[in-house]
CSV table of C-alpha atoms in Angstrom, one decimal:
chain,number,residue,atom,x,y,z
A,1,UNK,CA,20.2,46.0,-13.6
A,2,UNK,CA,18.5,44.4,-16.3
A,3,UNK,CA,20.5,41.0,-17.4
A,4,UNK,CA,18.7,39.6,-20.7
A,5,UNK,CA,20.2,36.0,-21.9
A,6,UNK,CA,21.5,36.6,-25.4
A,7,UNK,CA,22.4,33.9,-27.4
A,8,UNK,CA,23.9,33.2,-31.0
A,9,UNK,CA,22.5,30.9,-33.4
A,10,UNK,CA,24.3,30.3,-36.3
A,11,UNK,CA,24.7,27.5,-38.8
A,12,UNK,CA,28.3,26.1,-39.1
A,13,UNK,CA,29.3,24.3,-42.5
A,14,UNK,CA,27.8,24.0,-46.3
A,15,UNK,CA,24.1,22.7,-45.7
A,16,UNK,CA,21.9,25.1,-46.4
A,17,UNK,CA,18.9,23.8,-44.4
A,18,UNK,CA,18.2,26.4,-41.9
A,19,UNK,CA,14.4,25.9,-41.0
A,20,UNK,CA,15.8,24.0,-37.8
A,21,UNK,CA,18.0,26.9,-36.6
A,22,UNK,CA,14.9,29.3,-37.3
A,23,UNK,CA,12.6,27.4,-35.3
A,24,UNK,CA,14.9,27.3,-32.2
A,25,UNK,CA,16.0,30.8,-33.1
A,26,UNK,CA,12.0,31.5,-32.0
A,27,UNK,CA,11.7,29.6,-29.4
A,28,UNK,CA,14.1,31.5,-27.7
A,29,UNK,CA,12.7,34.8,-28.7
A,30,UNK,CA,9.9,33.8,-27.0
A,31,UNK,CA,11.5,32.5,-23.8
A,32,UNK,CA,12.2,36.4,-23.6
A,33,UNK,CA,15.7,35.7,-25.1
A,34,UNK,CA,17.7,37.9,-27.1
A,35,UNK,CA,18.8,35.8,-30.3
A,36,UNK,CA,21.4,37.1,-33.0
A,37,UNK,CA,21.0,35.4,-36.0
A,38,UNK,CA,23.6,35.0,-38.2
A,39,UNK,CA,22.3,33.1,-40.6
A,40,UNK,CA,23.8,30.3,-42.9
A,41,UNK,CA,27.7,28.9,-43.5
A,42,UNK,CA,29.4,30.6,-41.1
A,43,UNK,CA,32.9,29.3,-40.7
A,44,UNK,CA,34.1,29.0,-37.1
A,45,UNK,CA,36.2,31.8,-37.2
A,46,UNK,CA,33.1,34.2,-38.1
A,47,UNK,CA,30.9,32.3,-35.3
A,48,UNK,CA,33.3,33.0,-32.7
A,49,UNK,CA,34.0,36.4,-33.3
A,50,UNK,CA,30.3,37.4,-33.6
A,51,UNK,CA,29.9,36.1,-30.1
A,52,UNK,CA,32.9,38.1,-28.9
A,53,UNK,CA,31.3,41.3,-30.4
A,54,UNK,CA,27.8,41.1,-29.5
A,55,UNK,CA,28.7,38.9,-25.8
A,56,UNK,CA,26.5,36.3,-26.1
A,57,UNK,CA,25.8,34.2,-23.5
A,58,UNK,CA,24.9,30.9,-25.1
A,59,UNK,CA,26.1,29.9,-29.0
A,60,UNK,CA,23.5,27.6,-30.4
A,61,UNK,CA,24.8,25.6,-33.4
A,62,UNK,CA,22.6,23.9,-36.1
A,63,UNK,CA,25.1,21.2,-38.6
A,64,UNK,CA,23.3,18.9,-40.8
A,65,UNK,CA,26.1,17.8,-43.2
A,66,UNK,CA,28.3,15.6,-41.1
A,67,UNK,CA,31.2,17.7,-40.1
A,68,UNK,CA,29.9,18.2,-36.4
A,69,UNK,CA,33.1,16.8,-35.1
A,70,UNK,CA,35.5,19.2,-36.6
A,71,UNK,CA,33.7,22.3,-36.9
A,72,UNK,CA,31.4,22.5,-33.1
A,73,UNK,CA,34.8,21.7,-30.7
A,74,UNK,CA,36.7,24.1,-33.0
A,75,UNK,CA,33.9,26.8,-31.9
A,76,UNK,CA,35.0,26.2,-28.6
A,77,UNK,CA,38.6,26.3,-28.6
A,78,UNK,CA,38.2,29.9,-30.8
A,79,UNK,CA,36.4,31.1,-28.0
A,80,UNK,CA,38.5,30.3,-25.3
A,81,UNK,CA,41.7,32.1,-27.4
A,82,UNK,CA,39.2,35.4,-27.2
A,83,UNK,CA,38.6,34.8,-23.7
A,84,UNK,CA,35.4,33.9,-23.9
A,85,UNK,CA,35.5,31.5,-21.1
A,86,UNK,CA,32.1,31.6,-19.9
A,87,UNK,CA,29.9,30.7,-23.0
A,88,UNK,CA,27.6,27.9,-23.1
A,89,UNK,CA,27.9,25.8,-26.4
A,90,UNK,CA,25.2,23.7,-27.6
A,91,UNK,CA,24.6,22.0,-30.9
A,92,UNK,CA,21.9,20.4,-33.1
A,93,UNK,CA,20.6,18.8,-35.8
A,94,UNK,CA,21.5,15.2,-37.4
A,95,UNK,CA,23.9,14.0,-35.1
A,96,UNK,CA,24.6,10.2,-34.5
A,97,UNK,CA,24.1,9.1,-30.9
A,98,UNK,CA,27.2,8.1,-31.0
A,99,UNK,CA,28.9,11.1,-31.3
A,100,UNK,CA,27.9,13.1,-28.9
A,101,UNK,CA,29.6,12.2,-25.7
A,102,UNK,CA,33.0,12.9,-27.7
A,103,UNK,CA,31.3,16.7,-28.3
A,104,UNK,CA,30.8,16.5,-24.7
A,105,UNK,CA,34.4,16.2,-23.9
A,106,UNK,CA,35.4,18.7,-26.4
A,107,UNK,CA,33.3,21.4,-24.3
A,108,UNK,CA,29.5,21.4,-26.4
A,109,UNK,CA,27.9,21.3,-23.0
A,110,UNK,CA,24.6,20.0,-24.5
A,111,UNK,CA,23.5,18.1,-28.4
A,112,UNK,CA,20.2,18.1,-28.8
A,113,UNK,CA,19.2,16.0,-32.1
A,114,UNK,CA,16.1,15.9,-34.0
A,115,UNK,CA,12.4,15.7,-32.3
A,116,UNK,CA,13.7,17.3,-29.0
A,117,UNK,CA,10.6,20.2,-27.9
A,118,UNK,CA,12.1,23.5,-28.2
A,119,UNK,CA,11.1,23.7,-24.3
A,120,UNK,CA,13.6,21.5,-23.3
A,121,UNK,CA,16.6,23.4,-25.1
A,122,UNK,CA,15.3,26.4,-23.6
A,123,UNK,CA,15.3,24.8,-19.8
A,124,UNK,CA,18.4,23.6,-20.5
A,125,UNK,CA,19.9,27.0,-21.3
A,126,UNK,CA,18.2,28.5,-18.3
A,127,UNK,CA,19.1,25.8,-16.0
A,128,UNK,CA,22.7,25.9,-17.1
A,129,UNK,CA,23.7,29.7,-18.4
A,130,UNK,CA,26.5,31.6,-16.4
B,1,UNK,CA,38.9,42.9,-15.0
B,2,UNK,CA,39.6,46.7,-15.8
B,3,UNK,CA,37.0,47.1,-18.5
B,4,UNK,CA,37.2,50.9,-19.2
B,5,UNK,CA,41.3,50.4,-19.2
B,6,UNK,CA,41.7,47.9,-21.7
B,7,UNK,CA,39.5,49.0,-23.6
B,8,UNK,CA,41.0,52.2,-24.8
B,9,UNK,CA,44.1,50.2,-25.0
B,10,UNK,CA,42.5,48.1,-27.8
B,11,UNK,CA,41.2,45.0,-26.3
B,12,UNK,CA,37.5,44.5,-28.2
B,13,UNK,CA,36.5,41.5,-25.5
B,14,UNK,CA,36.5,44.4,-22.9
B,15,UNK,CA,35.0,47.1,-25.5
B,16,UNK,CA,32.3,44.1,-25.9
B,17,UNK,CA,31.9,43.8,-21.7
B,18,UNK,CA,31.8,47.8,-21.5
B,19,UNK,CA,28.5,47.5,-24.0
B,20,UNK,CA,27.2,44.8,-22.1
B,21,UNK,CA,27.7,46.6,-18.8
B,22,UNK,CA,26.1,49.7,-19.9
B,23,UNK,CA,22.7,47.8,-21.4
B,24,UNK,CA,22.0,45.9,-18.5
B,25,UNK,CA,23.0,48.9,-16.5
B,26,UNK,CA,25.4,47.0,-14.3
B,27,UNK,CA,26.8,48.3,-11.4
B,28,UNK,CA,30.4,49.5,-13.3
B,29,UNK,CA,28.7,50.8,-16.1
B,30,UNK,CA,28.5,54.2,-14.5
B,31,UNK,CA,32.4,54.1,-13.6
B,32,UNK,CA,33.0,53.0,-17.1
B,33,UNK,CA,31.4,55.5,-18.9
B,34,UNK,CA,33.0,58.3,-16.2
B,35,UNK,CA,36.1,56.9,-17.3
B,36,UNK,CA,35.6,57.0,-21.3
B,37,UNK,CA,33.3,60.2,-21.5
B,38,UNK,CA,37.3,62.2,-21.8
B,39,UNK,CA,37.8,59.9,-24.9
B,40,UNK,CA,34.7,60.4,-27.2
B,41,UNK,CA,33.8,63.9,-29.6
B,42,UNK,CA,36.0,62.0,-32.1
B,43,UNK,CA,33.7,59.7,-34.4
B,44,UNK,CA,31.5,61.3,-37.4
B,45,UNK,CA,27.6,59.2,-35.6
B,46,UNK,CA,25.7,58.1,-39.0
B,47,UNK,CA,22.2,57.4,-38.7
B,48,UNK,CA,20.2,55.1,-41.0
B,49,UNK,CA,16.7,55.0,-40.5
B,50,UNK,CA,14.2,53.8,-43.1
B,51,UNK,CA,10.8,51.4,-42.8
B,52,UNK,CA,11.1,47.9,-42.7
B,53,UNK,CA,12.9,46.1,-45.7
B,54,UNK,CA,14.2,49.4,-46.9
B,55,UNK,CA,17.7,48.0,-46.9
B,56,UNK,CA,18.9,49.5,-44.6
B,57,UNK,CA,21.3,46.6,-42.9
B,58,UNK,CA,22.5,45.5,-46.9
B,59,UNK,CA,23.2,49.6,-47.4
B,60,UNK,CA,25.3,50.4,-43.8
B,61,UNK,CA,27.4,46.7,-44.5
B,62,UNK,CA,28.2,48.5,-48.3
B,63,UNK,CA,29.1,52.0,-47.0
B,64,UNK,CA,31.0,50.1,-43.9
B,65,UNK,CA,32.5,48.2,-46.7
B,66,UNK,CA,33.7,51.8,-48.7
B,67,UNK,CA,35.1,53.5,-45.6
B,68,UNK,CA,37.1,50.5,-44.9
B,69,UNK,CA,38.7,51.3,-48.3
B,70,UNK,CA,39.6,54.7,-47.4
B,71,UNK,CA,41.1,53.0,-43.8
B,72,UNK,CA,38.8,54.1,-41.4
B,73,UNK,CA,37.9,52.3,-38.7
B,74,UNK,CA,33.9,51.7,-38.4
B,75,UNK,CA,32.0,50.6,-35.8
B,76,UNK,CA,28.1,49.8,-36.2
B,77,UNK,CA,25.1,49.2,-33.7
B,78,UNK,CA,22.0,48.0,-35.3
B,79,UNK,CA,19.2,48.0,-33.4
B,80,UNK,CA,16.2,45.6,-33.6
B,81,UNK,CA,12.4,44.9,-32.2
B,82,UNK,CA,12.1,43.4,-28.4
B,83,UNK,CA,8.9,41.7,-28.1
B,84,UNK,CA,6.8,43.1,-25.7
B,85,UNK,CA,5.1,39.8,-25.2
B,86,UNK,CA,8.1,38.0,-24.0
B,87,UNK,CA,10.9,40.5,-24.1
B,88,UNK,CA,12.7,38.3,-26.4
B,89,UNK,CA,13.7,39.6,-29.7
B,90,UNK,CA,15.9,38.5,-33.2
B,91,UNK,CA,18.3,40.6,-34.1
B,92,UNK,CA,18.9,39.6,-37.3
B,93,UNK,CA,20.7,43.0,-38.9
B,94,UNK,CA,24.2,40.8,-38.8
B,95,UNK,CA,23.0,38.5,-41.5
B,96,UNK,CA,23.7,41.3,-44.2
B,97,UNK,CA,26.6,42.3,-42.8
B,98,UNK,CA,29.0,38.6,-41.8
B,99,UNK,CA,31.4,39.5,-44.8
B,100,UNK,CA,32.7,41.9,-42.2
B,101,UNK,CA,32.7,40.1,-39.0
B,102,UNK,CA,36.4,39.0,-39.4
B,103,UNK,CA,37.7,42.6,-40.2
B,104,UNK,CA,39.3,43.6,-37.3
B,105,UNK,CA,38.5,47.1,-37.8
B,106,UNK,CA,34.8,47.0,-37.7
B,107,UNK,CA,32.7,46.0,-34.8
B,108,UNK,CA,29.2,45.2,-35.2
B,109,UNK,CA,26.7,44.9,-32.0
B,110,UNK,CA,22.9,44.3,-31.9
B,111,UNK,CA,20.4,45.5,-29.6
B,112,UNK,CA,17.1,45.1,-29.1
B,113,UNK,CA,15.1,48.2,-28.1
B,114,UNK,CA,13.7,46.9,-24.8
B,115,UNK,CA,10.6,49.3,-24.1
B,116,UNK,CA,11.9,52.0,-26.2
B,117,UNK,CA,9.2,53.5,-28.7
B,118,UNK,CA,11.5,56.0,-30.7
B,119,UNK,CA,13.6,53.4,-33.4
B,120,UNK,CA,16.7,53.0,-30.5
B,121,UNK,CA,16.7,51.2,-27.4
B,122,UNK,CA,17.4,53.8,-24.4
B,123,UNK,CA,21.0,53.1,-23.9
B,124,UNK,CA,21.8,53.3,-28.2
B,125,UNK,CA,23.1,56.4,-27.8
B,126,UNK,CA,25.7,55.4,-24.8
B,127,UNK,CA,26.5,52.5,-27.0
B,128,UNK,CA,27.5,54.4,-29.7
B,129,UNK,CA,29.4,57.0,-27.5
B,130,UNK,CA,31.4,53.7,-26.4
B,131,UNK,CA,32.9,53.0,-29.8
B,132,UNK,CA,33.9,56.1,-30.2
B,133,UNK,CA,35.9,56.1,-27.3
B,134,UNK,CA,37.4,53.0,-28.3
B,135,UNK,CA,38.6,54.8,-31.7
B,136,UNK,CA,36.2,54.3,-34.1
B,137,UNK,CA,36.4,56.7,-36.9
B,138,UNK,CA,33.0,56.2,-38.2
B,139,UNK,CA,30.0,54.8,-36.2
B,140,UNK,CA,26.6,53.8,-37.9
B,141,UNK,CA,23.7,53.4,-35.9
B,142,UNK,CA,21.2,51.3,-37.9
B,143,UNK,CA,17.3,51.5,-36.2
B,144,UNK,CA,14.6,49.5,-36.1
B,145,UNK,CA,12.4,49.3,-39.2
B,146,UNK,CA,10.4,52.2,-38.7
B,147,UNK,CA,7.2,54.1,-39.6
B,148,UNK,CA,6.7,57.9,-39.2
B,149,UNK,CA,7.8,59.0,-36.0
B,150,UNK,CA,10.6,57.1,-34.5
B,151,UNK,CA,12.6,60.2,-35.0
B,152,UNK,CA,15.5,59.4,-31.6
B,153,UNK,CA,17.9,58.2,-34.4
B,154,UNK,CA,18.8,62.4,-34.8
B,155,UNK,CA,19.9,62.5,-30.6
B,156,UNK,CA,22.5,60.1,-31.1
B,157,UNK,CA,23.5,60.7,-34.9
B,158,UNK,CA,25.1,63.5,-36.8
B,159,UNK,CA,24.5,62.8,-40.4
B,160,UNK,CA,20.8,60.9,-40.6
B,161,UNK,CA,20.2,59.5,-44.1
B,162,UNK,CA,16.8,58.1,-44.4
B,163,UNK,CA,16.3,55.2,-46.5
B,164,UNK,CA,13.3,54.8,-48.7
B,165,UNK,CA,11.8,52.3,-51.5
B,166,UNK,CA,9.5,53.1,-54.5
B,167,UNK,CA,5.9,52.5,-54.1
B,168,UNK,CA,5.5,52.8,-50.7
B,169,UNK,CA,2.4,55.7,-50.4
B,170,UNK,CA,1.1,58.5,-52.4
B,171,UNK,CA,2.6,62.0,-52.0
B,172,UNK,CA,0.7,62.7,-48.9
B,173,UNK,CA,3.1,60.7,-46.9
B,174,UNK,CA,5.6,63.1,-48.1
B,175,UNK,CA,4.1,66.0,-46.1
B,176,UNK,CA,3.8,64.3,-42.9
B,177,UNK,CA,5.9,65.3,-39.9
B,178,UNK,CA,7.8,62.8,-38.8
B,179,UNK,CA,10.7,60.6,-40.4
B,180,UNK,CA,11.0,62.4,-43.6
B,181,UNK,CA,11.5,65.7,-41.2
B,182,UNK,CA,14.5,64.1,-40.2
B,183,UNK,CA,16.5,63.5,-43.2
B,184,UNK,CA,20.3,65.0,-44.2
B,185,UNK,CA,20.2,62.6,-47.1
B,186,UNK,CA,17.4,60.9,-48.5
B,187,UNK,CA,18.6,57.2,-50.0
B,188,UNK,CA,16.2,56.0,-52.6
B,189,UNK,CA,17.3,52.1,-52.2
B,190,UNK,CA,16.0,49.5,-54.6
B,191,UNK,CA,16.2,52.1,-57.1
B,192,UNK,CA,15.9,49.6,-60.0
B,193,UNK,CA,12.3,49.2,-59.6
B,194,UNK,CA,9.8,51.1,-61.1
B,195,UNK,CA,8.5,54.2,-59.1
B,196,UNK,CA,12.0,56.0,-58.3
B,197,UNK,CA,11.1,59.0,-60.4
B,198,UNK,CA,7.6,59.8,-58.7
B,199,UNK,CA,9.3,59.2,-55.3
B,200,UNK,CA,12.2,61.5,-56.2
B,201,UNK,CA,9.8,64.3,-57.4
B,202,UNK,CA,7.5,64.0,-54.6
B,203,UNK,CA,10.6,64.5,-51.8
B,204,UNK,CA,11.9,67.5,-54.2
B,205,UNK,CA,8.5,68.8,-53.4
B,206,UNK,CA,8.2,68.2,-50.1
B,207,UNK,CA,11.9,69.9,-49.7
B,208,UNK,CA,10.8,73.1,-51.8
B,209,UNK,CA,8.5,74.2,-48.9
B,210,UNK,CA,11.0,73.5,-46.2
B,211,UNK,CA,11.3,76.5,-45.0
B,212,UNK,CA,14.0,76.0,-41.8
B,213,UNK,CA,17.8,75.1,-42.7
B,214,UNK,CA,17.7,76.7,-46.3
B,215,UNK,CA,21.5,76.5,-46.1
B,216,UNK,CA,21.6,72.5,-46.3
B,217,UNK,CA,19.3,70.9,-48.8
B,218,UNK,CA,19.1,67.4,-48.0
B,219,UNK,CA,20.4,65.7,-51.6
B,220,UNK,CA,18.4,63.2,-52.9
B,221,UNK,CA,20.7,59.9,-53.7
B,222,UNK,CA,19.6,56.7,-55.5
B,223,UNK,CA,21.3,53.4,-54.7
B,224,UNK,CA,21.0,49.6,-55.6
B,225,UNK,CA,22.2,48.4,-51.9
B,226,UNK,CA,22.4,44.8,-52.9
B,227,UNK,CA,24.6,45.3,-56.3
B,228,UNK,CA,26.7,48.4,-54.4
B,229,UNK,CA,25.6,50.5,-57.5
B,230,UNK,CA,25.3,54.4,-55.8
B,231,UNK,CA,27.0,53.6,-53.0
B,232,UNK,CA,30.3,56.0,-54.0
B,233,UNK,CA,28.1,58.9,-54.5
B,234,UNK,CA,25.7,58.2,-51.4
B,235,UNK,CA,29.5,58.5,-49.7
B,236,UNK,CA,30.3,61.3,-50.9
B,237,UNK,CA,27.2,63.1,-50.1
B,238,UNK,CA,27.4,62.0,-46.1
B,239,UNK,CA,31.2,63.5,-45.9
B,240,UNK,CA,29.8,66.5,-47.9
B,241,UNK,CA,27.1,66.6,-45.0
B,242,UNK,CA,29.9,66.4,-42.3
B,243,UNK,CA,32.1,69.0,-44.0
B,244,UNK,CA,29.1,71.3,-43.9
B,245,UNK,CA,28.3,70.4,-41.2
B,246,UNK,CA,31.5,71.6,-39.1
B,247,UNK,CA,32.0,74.6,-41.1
B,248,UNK,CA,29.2,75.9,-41.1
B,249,UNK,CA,28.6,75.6,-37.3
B,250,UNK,CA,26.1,73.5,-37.0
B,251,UNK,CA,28.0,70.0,-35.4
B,252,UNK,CA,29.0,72.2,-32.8
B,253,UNK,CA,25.3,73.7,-32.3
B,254,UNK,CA,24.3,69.7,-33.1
B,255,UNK,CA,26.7,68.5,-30.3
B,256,UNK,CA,25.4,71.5,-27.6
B,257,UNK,CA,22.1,70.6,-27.6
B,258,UNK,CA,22.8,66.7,-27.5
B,259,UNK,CA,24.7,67.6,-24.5
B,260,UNK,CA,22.1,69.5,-23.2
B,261,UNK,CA,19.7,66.8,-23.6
B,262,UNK,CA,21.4,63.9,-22.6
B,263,UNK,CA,22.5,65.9,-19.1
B,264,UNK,CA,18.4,66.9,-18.4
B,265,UNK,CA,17.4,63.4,-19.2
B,266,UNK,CA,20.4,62.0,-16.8
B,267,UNK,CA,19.2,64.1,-13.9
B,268,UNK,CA,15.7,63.2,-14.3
B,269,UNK,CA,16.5,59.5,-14.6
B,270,UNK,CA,18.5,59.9,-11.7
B,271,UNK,CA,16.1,62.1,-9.6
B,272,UNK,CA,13.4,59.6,-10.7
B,273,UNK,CA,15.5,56.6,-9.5
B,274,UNK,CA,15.9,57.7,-6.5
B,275,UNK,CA,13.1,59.6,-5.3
B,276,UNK,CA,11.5,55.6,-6.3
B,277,UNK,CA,14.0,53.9,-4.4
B,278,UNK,CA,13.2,56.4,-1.2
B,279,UNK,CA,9.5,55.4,-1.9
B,280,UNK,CA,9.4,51.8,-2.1
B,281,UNK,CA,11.9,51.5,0.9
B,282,UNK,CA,9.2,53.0,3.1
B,283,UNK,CA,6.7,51.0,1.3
B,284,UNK,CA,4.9,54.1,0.7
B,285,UNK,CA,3.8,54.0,-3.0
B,286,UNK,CA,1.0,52.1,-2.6
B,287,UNK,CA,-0.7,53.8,0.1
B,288,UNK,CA,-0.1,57.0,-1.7
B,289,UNK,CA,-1.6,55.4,-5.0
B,290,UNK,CA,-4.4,54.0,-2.8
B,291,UNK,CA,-5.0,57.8,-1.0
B,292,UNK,CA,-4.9,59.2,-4.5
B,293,UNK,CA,-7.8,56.2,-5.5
B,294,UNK,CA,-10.2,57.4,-2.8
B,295,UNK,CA,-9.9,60.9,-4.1
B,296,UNK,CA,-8.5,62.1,-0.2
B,297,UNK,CA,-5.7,63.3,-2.3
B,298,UNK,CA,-4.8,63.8,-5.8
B,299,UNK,CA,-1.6,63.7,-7.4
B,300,UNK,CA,-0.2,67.3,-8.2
B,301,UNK,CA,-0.1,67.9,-4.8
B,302,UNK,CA,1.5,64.5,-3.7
B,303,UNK,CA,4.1,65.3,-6.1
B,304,UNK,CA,5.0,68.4,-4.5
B,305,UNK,CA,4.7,67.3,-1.0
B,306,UNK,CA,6.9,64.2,-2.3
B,307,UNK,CA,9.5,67.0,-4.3
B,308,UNK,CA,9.9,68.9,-0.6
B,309,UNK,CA,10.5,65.9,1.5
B,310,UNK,CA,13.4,64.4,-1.0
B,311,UNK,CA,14.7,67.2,-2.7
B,312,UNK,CA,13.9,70.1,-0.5
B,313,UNK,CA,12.0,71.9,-3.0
């Protein structure tokens, strides 16, 4: 039995600044991840059903334009109505501090804003994958 | 959960578990696929194959797009690089293709080829069998980028159209064994660049010494992947290909010997499996490799010592 961590990055909303999401998107590859890339403005609908199809463990979002708060905790409740119960949802990108423990609540289990090291998203998805 | 049971009644979270199960090679998957194996034969397997930034993910998302129009269901598995570094890999084949992701009669999952050398990853072909079972009219499986001889795309597939550019090599490629072997249909992507004519000559050439299946030609089609231009007609040639292919015989011959193949390579997996499993239990491998080191003994003969003692041979 061979379990490989796969994980979905994808780019919510109408920003088109991706080089973030590509970075992370190659960290992961090489933390011996398997990382479906799907590339910019993906509505949550199309984000939550590529995780369904390709059963991702982890959805890694990347939002610069401001509209963290409606489109991230929407992710999550699309999930759960698949019956994805057991994904991890992070986020990233410009995100006020002072957002984040309401994305918290809403079920992003981790926001990780600019400057973080790639290493510590990547612990943190080890450390907290189901 | 009963994985195998909801998903032939429709439910796509368990036909995404059932794929998931079989990669990893979890414990169920073996139960699953016992319990599907009745369900598949149905699905017309299209293989596209092609180098690297052939188009082949912007072409499969087009003809996905076309047999959607005719209301068939279509199911794809695109298949991309593992490192071999760190085992990681980006599959990045969905990119072209998120116009469909909300259809809810096309399914699209990525793989990366783990360790596998041939243009698939070892469980592709299970993969595909999977969505057929769950009722997919039309499966594409998409490989890797590839070179000249990543040639398993034909074991899973039974219409392989092989994507190429302009003014990627002289004619000599064109006589090498390999990929262009392998071809039903020949796609000629990007055809609005300059080149397409001297490509299409040399592949007539190449096909004028074929020799073997002189009853199927393999038709030459150009397409413009990215503006859909020669998409109808690259459609038309792959049902052509099926029809010909079940009259004249040669899906079933096709389907035999992928039976064939796929049993032989089970038992020796299996065998292989366990004969290991019986040798690392009693901690004997690395005294034999050591024995076999020192020259006391040398492998052909381990082997069939080893063959008697598990398999009575």
């Amino acid at each position: 039995m061979e379990k490989r961590i796969r994980v979905l990055v994808a780019k919510p909303g109408l920003d088109g600044h991706d080089r973030g999401a590509k970075v992370v998107a190659r960290a992961l590859r090489d933390a011996g991840f398997e990382v479906i890339y799907t590339g910019l403005r993906q509505t949550p609908e199309q984000i939550a059903e590529a995780s369904l199809q390709e059963d991702v463990n982890v959805v890694a979002m990347s939002l610069l334009s401001g509209a963290h708060n409606t489109l991230f905790p929407k992710v999550v409740n699309l999930l759960k109505e698949k019956g994805m119960n057991d994904v991890l949802v992070v986020g990233g990108g410009v995100i006020p501090d002072a957002d984040i423990p309401g994305l918290k609540q809403a079920g992003v289990a981790e926001v990780f804003t600019p400057g973080t090291p790639t290493a510590n998203i990547v612990d943190f998805i080890k450390s907290n994958v189901k | 959960m009963d994985i195998a049971g909801e998903l032939l009644a429709g439910s796509r979270l368990a036909l995404s578990r059932a794929i998931t199960a079989v990669e990893n090679e979890y414990d169920e998957a073996v139960s699953i696929m016992q319990r599907l194996y009745s369900h598949t034969g149905k699905a017309h397997v299209i293989g596209i194959t092609g180098p690297p930034g052939a188009g082949k993910s912007t072409l499969t998302d087009k003809l996905a797009k076309a047999y959607r129009q005719q209301g068939k269901t279509v199911g794809i598995v695109a298949v991309d690089p593992t490192s071999p570094f760190s085992g990681g890999a980006i599959l990045g084949d969905r990119i072209r293709m998120n116009e469909l992701t909300l259809d809810e009669g096309v399914f699209i999952r990525s793989m990366g080829t783990r360790g596998s050398l041939g243009g698939l990853s070892r469980k592709t072909a299970e993969v595909v069998r999977i969505l057929d079972a769950f009722g997919k009219d039309v499966v594409f499986v998409e490989t890797v980028g590839v070179g000249q001889s990543e040639v398993d795309v034909i074991k899973a597939a039974d219409t392989t159209v092989v994507v190429l550019v302009p003014g990627q090599g002289d004619d000599i490629q064109a006589i090498k064994a390999g990929i262009l072997e392998i071809g039903d249909i020949f796609a000629i992507n990007k055809a609005d660049r300059d080149g397409v004519d001297r490509l299409a000559t040399e592949l007539e050439m190449m096909l004028d010494l074929n020799q073997n299946e002189v009853d199927w030609r393999p038709p030459i089609e150009r397409t413009v992947a990215s503006q859909g231009s020669g998409i109808a007609e690259l459609l038309t040639t792959i049902d052509g290909h099926i029809c010909f292919l079940s009259q004249s015989g040669h899906l079933t011959r096709r389907r035999t010997d992928r039976t064939r193949n796929e049993l032989l390579a089970l038992i020796e997996e299996h065998i292989g499996r366990y004969v290991l499993q019986q040798l690392s239990s009693w901690g004997q491998l690395d005294t034999l490799v050591s024995r076999i080191e020192k020259r006391e003994k040398d492998p052909y003969t381990t082997v069939s010592e080893l063959l008697h003692m598990y398999l009575r041979y």
